[in-house]
Coordinates of C-alpha atoms and ligand atoms in Angstrom, one line a residue:
X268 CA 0.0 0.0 0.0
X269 CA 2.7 2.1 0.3
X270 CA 3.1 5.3 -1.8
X271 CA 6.6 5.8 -3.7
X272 CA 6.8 9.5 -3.3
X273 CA 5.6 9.8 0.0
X274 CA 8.3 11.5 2.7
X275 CA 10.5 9.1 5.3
X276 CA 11.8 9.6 8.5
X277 CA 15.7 9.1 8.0
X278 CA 15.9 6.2 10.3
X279 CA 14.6 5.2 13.4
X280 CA 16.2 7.7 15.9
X281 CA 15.0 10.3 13.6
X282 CA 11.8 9.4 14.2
X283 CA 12.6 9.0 17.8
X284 CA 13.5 12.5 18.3
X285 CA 10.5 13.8 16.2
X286 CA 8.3 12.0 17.8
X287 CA 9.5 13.1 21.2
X288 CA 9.4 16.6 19.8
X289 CA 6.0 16.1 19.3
X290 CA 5.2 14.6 22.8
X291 CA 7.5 16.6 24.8
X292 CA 6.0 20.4 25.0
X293 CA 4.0 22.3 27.4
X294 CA 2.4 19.3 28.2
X295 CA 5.5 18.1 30.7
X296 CA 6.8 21.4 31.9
X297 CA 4.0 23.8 31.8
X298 CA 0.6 21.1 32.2
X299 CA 1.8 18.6 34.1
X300 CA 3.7 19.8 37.1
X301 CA 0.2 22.5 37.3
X302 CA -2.3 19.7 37.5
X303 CA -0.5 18.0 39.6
X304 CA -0.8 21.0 41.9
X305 CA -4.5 21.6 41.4
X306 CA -5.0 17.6 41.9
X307 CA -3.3 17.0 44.9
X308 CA 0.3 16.0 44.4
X309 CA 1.7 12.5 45.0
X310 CA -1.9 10.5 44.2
X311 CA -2.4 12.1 40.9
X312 CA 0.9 11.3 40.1
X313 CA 0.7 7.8 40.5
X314 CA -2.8 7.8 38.5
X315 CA -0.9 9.4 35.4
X316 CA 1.6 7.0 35.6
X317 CA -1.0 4.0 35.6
X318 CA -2.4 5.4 32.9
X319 CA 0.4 5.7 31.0
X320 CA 1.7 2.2 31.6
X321 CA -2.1 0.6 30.9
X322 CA -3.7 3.6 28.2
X323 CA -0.7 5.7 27.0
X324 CA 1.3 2.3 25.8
X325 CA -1.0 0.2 24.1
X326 CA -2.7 3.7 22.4
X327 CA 0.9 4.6 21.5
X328 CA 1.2 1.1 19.6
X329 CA -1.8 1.1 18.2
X330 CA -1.8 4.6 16.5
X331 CA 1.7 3.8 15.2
X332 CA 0.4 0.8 13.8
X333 CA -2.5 2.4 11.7
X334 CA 0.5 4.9 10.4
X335 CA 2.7 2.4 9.1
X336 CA 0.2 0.1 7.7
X337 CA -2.1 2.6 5.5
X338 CA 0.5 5.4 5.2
X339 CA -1.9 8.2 5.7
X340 CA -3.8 10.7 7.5
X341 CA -5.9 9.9 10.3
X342 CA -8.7 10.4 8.3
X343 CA -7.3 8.7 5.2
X344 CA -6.4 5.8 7.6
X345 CA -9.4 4.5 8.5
X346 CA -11.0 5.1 4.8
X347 CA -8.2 2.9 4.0
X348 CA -9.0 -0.1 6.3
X349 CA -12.3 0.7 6.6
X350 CA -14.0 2.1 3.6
X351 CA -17.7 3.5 3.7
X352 CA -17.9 3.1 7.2
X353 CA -17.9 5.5 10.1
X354 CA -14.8 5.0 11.2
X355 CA -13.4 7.7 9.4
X356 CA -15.1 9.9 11.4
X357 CA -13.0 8.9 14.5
X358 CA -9.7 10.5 12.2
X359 CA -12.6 13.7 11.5
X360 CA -12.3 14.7 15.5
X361 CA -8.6 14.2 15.7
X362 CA -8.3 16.5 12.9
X363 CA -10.6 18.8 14.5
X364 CA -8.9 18.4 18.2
X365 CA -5.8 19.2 16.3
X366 CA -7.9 22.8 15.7
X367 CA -8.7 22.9 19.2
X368 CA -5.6 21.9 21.1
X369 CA -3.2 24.5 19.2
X370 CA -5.8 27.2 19.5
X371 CA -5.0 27.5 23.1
X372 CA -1.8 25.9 23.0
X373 CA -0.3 28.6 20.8
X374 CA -1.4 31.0 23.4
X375 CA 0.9 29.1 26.0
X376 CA 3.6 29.1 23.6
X377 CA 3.0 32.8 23.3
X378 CA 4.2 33.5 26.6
X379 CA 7.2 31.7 26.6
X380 CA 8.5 33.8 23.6
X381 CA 7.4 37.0 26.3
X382 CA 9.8 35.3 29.1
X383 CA 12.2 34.2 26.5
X384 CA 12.4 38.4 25.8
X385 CA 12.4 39.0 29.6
X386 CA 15.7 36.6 30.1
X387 CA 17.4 37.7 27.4
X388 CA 16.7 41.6 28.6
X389 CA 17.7 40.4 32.2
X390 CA 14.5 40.4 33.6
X391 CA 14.8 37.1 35.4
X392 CA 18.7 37.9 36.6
X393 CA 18.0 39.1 39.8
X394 CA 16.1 37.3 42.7
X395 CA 12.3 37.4 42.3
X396 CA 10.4 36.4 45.0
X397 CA 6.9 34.7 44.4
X398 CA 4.7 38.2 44.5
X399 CA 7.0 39.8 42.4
X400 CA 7.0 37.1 39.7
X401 CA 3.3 36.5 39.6
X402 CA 3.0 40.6 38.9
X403 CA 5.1 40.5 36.0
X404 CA 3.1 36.8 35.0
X405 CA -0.1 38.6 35.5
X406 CA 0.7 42.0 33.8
X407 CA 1.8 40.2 30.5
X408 CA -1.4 37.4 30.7
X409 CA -3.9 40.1 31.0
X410 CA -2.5 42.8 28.6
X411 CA -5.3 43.0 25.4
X412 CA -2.8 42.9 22.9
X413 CA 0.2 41.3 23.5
X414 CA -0.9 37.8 24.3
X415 CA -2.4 38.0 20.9
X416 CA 0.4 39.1 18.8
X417 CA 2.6 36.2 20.6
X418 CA 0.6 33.6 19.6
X419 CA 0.1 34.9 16.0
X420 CA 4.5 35.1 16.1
X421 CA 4.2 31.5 16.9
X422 CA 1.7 29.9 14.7
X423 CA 3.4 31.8 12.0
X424 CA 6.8 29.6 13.0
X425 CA 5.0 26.7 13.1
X426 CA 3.8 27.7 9.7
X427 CA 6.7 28.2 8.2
X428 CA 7.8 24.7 9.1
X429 CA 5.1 22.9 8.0
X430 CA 4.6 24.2 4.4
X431 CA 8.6 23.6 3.7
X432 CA 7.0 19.5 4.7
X433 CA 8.5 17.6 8.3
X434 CA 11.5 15.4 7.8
X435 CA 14.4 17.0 7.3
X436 CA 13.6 20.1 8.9
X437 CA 12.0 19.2 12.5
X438 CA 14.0 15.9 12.4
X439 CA 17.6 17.8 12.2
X440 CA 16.7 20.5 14.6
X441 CA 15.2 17.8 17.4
X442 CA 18.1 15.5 17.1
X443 CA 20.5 18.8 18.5
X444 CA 17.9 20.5 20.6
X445 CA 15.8 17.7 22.8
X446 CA 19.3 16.3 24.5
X447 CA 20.2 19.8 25.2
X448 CA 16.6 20.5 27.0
X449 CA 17.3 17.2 29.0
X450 CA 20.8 18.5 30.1
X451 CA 19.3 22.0 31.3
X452 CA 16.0 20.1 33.0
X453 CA 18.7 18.1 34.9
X454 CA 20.6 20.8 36.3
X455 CA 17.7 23.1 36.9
X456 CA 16.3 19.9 39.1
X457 CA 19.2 19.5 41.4
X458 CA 19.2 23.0 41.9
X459 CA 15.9 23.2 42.4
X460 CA 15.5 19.8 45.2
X461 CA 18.7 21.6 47.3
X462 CA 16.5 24.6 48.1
X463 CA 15.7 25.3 51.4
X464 CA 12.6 23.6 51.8
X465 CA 12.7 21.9 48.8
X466 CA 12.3 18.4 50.3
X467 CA 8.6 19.4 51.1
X468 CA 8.1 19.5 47.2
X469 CA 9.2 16.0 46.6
X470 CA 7.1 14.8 49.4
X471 CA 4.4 16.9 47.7
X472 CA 4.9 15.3 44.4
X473 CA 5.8 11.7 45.4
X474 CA 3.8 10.8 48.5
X475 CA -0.4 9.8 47.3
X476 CA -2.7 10.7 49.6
X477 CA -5.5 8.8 48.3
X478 CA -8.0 11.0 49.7
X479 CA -7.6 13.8 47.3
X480 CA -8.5 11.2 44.5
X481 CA -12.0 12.3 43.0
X482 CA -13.5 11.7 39.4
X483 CA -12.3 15.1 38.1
X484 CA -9.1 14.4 39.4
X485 CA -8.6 10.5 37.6
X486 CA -10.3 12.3 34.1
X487 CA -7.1 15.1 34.7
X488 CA -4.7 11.9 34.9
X489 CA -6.2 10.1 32.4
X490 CA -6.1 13.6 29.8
X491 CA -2.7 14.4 31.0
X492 CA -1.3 10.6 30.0
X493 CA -2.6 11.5 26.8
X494 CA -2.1 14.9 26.3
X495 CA 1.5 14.6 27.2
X496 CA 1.8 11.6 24.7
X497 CA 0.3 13.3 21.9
X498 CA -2.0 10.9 21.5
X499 CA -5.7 10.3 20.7
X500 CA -6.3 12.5 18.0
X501 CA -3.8 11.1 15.1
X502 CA -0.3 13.0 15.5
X503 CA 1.0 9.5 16.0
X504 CA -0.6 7.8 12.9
X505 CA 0.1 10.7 10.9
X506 CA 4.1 10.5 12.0
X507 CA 3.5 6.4 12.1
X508 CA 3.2 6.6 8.6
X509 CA 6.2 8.1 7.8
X510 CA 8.5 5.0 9.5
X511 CA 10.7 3.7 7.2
X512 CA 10.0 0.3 6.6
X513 CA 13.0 -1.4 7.7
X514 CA 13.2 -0.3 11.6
X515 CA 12.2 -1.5 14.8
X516 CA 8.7 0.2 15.4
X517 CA 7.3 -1.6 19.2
X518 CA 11.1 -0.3 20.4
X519 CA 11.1 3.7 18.7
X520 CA 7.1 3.6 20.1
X521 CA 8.0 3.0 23.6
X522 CA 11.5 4.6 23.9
X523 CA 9.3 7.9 23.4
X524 CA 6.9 7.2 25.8
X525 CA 9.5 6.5 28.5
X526 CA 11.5 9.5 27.4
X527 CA 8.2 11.9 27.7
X528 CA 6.9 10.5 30.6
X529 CA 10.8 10.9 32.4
X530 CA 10.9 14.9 31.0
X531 CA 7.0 14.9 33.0
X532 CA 8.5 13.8 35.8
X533 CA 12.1 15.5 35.9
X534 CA 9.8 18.8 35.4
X535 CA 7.9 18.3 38.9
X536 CA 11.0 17.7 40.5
X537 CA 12.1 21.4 39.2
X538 CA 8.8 22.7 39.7
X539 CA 7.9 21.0 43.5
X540 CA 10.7 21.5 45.5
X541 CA 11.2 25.5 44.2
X542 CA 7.6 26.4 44.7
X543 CA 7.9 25.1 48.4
X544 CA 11.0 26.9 48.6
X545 CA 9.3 30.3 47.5
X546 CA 6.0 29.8 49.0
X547 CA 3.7 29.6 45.7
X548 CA 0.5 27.9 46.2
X549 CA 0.3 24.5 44.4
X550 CA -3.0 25.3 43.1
X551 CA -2.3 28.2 41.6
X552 CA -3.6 27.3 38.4
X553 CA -2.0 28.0 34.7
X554 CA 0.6 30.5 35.6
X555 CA 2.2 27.7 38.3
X556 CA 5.3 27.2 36.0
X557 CA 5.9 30.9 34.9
X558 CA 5.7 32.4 38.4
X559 CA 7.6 30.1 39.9
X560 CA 10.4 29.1 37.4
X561 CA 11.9 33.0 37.4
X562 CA 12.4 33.0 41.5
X563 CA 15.0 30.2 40.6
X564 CA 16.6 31.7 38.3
X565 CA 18.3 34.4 40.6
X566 CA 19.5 31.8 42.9
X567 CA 21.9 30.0 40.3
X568 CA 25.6 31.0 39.2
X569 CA 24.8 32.5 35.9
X570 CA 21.0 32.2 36.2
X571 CA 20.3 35.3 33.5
X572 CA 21.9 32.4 30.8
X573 CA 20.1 29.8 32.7
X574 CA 17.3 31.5 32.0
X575 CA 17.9 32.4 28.1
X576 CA 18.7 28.7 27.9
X577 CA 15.7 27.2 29.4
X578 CA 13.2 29.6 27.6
X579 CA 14.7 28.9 24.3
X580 CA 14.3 25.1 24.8
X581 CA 10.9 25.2 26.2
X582 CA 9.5 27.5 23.2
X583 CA 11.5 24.7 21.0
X584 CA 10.1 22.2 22.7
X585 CA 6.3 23.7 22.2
X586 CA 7.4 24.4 18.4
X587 CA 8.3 21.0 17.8
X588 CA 4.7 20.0 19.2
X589 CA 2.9 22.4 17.4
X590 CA 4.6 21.5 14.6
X591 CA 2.7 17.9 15.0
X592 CA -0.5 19.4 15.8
X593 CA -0.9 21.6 12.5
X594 CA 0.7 18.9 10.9
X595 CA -2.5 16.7 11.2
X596 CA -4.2 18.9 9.9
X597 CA -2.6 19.9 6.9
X598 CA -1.8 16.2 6.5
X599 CA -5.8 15.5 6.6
X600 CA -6.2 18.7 3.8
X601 CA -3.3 17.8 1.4
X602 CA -4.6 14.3 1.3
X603 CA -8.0 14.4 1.1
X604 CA -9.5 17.5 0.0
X605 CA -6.1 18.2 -2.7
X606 CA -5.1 21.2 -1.1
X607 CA -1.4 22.5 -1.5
X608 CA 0.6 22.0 1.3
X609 CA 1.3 25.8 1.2
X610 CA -2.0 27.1 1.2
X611 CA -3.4 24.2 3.9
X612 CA -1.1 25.4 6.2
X613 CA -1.1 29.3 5.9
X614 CA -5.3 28.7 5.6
X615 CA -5.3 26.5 8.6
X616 CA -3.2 28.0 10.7
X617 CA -4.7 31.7 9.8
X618 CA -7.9 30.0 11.2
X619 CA -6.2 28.3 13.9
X620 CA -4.7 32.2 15.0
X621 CA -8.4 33.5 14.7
X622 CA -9.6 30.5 17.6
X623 CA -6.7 31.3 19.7
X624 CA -7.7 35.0 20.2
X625 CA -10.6 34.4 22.7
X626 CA -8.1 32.3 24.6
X627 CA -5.6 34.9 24.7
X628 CA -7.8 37.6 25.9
X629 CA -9.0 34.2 28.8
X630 CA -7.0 35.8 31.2
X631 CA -8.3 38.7 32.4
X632 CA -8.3 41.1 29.3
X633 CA -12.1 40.2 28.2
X634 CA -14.6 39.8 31.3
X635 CA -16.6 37.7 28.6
X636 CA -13.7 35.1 28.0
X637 CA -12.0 35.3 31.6
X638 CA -15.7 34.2 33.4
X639 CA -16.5 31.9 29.9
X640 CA -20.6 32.2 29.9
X641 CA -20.8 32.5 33.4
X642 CA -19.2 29.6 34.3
X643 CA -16.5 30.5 36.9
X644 CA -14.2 28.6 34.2
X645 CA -12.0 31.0 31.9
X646 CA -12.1 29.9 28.2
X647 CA -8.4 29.0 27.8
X648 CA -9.1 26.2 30.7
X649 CA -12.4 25.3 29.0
X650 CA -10.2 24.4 25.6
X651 CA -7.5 22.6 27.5
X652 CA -10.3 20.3 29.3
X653 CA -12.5 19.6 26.3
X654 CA -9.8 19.1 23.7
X655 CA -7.1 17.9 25.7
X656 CA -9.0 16.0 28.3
X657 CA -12.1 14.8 26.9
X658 CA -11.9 14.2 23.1
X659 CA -8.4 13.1 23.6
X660 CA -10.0 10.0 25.6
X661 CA -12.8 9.5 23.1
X662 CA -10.3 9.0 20.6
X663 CA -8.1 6.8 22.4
X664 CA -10.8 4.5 23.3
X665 CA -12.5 4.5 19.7
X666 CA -9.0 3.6 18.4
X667 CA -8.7 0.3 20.9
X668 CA -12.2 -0.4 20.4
X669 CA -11.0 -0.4 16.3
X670 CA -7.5 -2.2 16.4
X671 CA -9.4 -4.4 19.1
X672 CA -12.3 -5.1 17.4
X673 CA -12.8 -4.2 14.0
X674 CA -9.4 -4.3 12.4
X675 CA -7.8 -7.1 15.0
X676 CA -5.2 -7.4 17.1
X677 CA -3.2 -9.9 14.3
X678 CA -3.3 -6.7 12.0
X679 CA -1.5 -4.4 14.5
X680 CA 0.8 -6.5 15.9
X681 CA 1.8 -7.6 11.8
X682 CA 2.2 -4.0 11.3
X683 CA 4.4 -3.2 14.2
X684 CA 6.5 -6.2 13.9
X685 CA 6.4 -5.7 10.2
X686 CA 10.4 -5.2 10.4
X687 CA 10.7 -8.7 11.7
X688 CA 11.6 -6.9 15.7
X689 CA 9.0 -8.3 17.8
X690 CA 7.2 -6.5 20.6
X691 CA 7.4 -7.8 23.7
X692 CA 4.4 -9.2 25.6
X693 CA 2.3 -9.3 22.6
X694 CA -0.7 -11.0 24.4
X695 CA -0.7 -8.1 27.1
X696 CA -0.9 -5.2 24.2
X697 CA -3.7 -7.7 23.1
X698 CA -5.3 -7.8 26.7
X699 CA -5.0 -4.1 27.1
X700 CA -6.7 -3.2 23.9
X701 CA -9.3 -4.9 23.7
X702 CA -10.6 -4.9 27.4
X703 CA -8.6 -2.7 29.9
X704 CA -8.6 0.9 27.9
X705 CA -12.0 0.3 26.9
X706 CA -13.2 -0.2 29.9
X707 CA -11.4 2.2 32.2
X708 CA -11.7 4.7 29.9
X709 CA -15.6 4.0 29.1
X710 CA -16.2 3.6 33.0
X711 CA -13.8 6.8 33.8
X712 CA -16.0 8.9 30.9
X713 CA -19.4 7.5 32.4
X714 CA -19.1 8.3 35.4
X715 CA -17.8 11.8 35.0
X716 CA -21.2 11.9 32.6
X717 CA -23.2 10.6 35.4
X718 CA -21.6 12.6 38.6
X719 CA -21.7 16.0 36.2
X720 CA -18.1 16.4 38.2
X721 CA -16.9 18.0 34.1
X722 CA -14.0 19.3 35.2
Ligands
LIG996 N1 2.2 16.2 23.7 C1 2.3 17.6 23.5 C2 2.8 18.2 24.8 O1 3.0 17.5 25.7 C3 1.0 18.3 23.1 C4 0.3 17.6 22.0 C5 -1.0 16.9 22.2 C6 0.8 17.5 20.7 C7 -1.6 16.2 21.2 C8 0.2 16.8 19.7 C9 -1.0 16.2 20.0 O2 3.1 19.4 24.8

């Protein structure tokens, strides 16, 4: 089935480190060390990590399966294995999470370029305590304009790389820039745990206290295992399908779920220890990372290039996701509807900008957007729940209910092993497919229906 002119990662590492470019973002260092604080630490922790192991895996397979088999878009996969049916509609609300996610993610992104700007002017040089941080946070997150013109800097980057097509591009850059954010997340972490008071953070982050476990907080873990994987709406079919035929796929599929799930966790143990250490709430919300993070900065030997450093990489590391994200979507538009790849991704992204602006103004520049419809819930958080909690899990568990069910176990496990490298525990990807995602998923989804605990 395979298409001659279609493009190829280089080899398997390269589709390591693209992959992981997708995965690791602002998912691990901005989203998951604050939900961890608004869920309660240690338990939620361990939920995230169950899911991973039992959801994130199995999903991770499966998608790359689909890629490599049909060599297309998530929409174009299923009309591949599955013509005339209604499957294709499962690759239809990945392409339209893809919409949702980057609309607010781009927003995110924004502000890192603003702190980026602030390190490299010297804002963060000095010592900050935690008041003095969270004014300068909450000066640039409420300004009308400038969130705006952030985010429309950044989807034009991640424009720029996606009409000039993924390989070479994103591939090269990853391969030098994703060991370099690992290097910096180290040293900021052992900084960060020798704090005074730091130790409380790690206690904070590692020990459960099962009482704090609710519905809205296992949905949180459940979205955040896939959110941080990129998974659920297609970005891992649609970069699936460009593994070269030859390489190990079960191995490159779970060295970058180990790898994202390790920069999660190195992340809270940057994140924990200094936010004890300065006396930020754990809860705070959104802004957790970007108050905190600069208070550190002060207390290092050459924190302003610290500083530089880390807000270069984490702006990379949201590029390289966002890459991903408009990527299924001009994928889905190039392939199916006959669209250049030029125009689908100046058109989709121009659209994409136009979403993000209520999300940019979420934050207290638009009473409207900041208090969405009344709800006590500002829009920006509203995106980030529905997208990346909630339609991220009805994918997943359509997809197992599909390689489970409809397409077969046989088929993915042919596909991943393909290469002639076997997975290991086949019979357990099996098991976990076809009856524990479906049903933890379907009974977490329920009951969050049933309670009405949304978010
Ligand atoms: N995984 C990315 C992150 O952690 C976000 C993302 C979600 C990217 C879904 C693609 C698809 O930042």
């Amino acid at each position: 089935m395979a298409m001659a002119s279609r493009d190829q990662w280089s080899g398997r590492m390269g589709f390591i480190f693209a992959a992981a470019g997708s995965a690791i973002g602002l998912g691990n260092i901005w989203r998951f060390p604050y939900t961890a604080g608004e869920s309660g630490g240690g338990a939620f922790v361990l939920l995230y990590l169950f899911f991973v192991a039992v959801i994130g895996i199995p999903v991770v397979l499966s998608e790359l399966a689909i890629g490599r088999t049909t060599q297309r878009n998530p929409v174009g996969a299923f009309k591949a294995l599955v013509p005339g049916s209604l499957w294709p509609y499962v690759g239809g609300l990945g392409v339209l999470t893809g919409f949702g996610i980057l609309a607010f993610y781009a927003v995110i992104a924004g502000w890192t370029l603003s702190y980026l700007y602030g390190a490299l002017t010297g804002v963060y040089g000095g010592v900050l305590d935690g008041e003095q941080s969270l004014a300068l946070f909450t000066e640039l997150i409420s300004d009308p304009t400038m969130p705006i013109v952030l985010s429309g800097i950044f989807i034009v980057l991640t424009i720029i790389v996606v009409r000039g097509g993924v390989s070479k591009g994103i591939e090269r850059v990853t391969k030098v820039l994703m060991p370099l954010l690992l290097v910096i997340l180290v040293i900021l972490a052992i900084r960060s745990v020798t704090l005074p008071g730091g130790v409380d953070g790690l206690v904070y982050l590692f020990k459960p206290d099962f009482s704090k476990i609710t519905i809205s907080v296992v949905m949180s873990a459940l979205g955040q295992a896939l959110f941080s994987l990129s998974l659920g709406m297609g970005a891992m079919i649609t970069y699936g399908s460009y593994f070269p035929d030859k390489e190990n796929l079960p191995s490159a599929g779970i060295t970058v779920a180990f790898f994202d799930t390790a920069i999660a966790i190195l992340a809270g143990l940057i994140i924990f220890p200094a936010l004890f250490s300065v006396g930020v709430e754990p809860g705070a919300g959104p802004g957790l990372v970007f108050v905190v993070l600069p208070s550190i900065f002060g207390s290092l030997p050459a924190g302003q290039l610290f500083a530089i450093a880390f807000y270069a990489l984490l702006a990379i590391a949201a590029l390289t996701s966002t890459i991903s994200l408009l990527e299924v979507v001009v994928s889905y538009f190039v392939d199916e509807k006959g669209w250049s790849r030029n125009k689908s991704a100046w058109v989709l992204g121009g659209l994409c900008f136009v979403l993000a602006v209520p999300s940019a103004l979420a934050s207290g520049a638009s009473p409207m957007f900041t208090d969405f419809l009344g709800t006590g819930v500002d829009f920006l958080t509203l995106n980030n729940n529905i997208w990346g909690n909630y339609s991220l899990s009805i994918g997943a568990i359509s997809l197992c209910i599909f390689v489970g069910y409809k397409w077969g176990v046989p088929n993915a496990l042919a596909s991943l092993e393909a290469s002639g490298h076997k997975l290991p525990a086949p019979a357990l990807f099996g098991f976990l497919v076809r009856y524990v995602c479906p049903a933890a998923v379907g009974a977490v989804l329920i009951y969050v229906i049933v309670t009405g605990n949304y978010f």
